[in-house]
């Protein structure tokens, strides 16, 4: 009986998250399918790294909601077909903070909120919003960063066609250990070799 209640609760959690993820997609057409793909890649990477089941669950929640902060970004900036101005880019860079502040209010999303807040951070401190470095970046955020970049490169964008998975991996590998955690990049490479992605 307790197990059934627990499973029902997990389903409610996931349904809530899926509803929030759908809300993001109505605001930003680019994110259509993006959150689902980032979640898929993140989970494959985490499984390749042999991380715990509970960590993978928290990562799944974070991946589905990693762009929820875009709800707070004006549509004329979000859907601009040309390059953003410096001021506009500064506005976009607020989305991880906005996203974390939205989800951290739900107790079961406290850990995913930390992953969401830091998914644009880079090992060498060149990321945003806080310019975190190395071990300051949570592992979940480091996984999201690689999965998010891989999906961005392998998806069609208004200004360029999608790259092949091989070309995307090569681009990510160039900054492995500099911007991205090398063990995360290695897990992505192994998953691609096995055909998991």
PDB file of C-alpha atoms in Angstrom, residues 54-118:
ATOM      1  CA  UNK A  54      17.503   8.855  -7.060  1.00  0.00           C
ATOM      2  CA  UNK A  55      20.060  11.200  -8.649  1.00  0.00           C
ATOM      3  CA  UNK A  56      18.786  10.218 -12.112  1.00  0.00           C
ATOM      4  CA  UNK A  57      15.192  10.980 -11.038  1.00  0.00           C
ATOM      5  CA  UNK A  58      16.220  14.456  -9.808  1.00  0.00           C
ATOM      6  CA  UNK A  59      18.181  15.009 -13.026  1.00  0.00           C
ATOM      7  CA  UNK A  60      15.137  13.995 -15.089  1.00  0.00           C
ATOM      8  CA  UNK A  61      13.002  16.626 -13.335  1.00  0.00           C
ATOM      9  CA  UNK A  62      15.702  19.285 -13.835  1.00  0.00           C
ATOM     10  CA  UNK A  63      16.186  18.429 -17.522  1.00  0.00           C
ATOM     11  CA  UNK A  64      12.486  18.732 -18.322  1.00  0.00           C
ATOM     12  CA  UNK A  65      12.369  22.111 -16.576  1.00  0.00           C
ATOM     13  CA  UNK A  66      15.835  23.509 -17.345  1.00  0.00           C
ATOM     14  CA  UNK A  67      14.428  26.303 -19.560  1.00  0.00           C
ATOM     15  CA  UNK A  68      11.341  27.148 -17.479  1.00  0.00           C
ATOM     16  CA  UNK A  69      12.859  30.533 -16.649  1.00  0.00           C
ATOM     17  CA  UNK A  70      12.284  31.534 -20.283  1.00  0.00           C
ATOM     18  CA  UNK A  71       8.652  32.117 -19.241  1.00  0.00           C
ATOM     19  CA  UNK A  72       9.951  35.378 -17.733  1.00  0.00           C
ATOM     20  CA  UNK A  73      11.810  36.518 -20.889  1.00  0.00           C
ATOM     21  CA  UNK A  74       9.922  38.901 -23.263  1.00  0.00           C
ATOM     22  CA  UNK A  75       8.753  37.132 -26.427  1.00  0.00           C
ATOM     23  CA  UNK A  76      10.283  39.744 -28.750  1.00  0.00           C
ATOM     24  CA  UNK A  77      13.702  38.748 -27.381  1.00  0.00           C
ATOM     25  CA  UNK A  78      12.992  35.018 -27.145  1.00  0.00           C
ATOM     26  CA  UNK A  79      11.699  34.717 -30.721  1.00  0.00           C
ATOM     27  CA  UNK A  80      14.028  37.250 -32.377  1.00  0.00           C
ATOM     28  CA  UNK A  81      15.224  35.734 -35.696  1.00  0.00           C
ATOM     29  CA  UNK A  82      18.458  37.801 -35.780  1.00  0.00           C
ATOM     30  CA  UNK A  83      21.385  38.004 -33.361  1.00  0.00           C
ATOM     31  CA  UNK A  84      20.577  39.469 -29.961  1.00  0.00           C
ATOM     32  CA  UNK A  85      22.048  42.782 -28.843  1.00  0.00           C
ATOM     33  CA  UNK A  86      24.291  42.748 -25.780  1.00  0.00           C
ATOM     34  CA  UNK A  87      21.428  44.099 -23.628  1.00  0.00           C
ATOM     35  CA  UNK A  88      19.015  41.451 -24.948  1.00  0.00           C
ATOM     36  CA  UNK A  89      21.550  38.688 -24.295  1.00  0.00           C
ATOM     37  CA  UNK A  90      21.923  39.921 -20.695  1.00  0.00           C
ATOM     38  CA  UNK A  91      18.127  39.518 -20.299  1.00  0.00           C
ATOM     39  CA  UNK A  92      18.252  35.949 -21.709  1.00  0.00           C
ATOM     40  CA  UNK A  93      21.095  35.117 -19.300  1.00  0.00           C
ATOM     41  CA  UNK A  94      18.656  35.618 -16.419  1.00  0.00           C
ATOM     42  CA  UNK A  95      16.586  32.544 -17.355  1.00  0.00           C
ATOM     43  CA  UNK A  96      18.513  30.047 -15.147  1.00  0.00           C
ATOM     44  CA  UNK A  97      17.972  32.259 -12.066  1.00  0.00           C
ATOM     45  CA  UNK A  98      14.297  32.793 -12.948  1.00  0.00           C
ATOM     46  CA  UNK A  99      13.860  29.054 -13.534  1.00  0.00           C
ATOM     47  CA  UNK A 100      15.448  28.092 -10.211  1.00  0.00           C
ATOM     48  CA  UNK A 101      13.321  30.647  -8.337  1.00  0.00           C
ATOM     49  CA  UNK A 102      10.142  29.194  -9.905  1.00  0.00           C
ATOM     50  CA  UNK A 103      10.831  25.529  -9.100  1.00  0.00           C
ATOM     51  CA  UNK A 104      12.588  25.844  -5.719  1.00  0.00           C
ATOM     52  CA  UNK A 105       9.251  26.782  -4.177  1.00  0.00           C
ATOM     53  CA  UNK A 106       8.213  23.123  -4.617  1.00  0.00           C
ATOM     54  CA  UNK A 107       9.978  21.024  -1.990  1.00  0.00           C
ATOM     55  CA  UNK A 108      10.454  17.988  -4.254  1.00  0.00           C
ATOM     56  CA  UNK A 109      12.257  20.215  -6.786  1.00  0.00           C
ATOM     57  CA  UNK A 110      14.810  21.732  -4.371  1.00  0.00           C
ATOM     58  CA  UNK A 111      17.751  19.737  -5.798  1.00  0.00           C
ATOM     59  CA  UNK A 112      16.671  20.081  -9.454  1.00  0.00           C
ATOM     60  CA  UNK A 113      16.506  23.870  -8.833  1.00  0.00           C
ATOM     61  CA  UNK A 114      20.284  23.898  -8.161  1.00  0.00           C
ATOM     62  CA  UNK A 115      20.902  22.019 -11.443  1.00  0.00           C
ATOM     63  CA  UNK A 116      18.637  24.438 -13.357  1.00  0.00           C
ATOM     64  CA  UNK A 117      20.353  27.501 -11.886  1.00  0.00           C
ATOM     65  CA  UNK A 118      23.816  26.307 -12.959  1.00  0.00           C
TER      66      UNK A 118
END
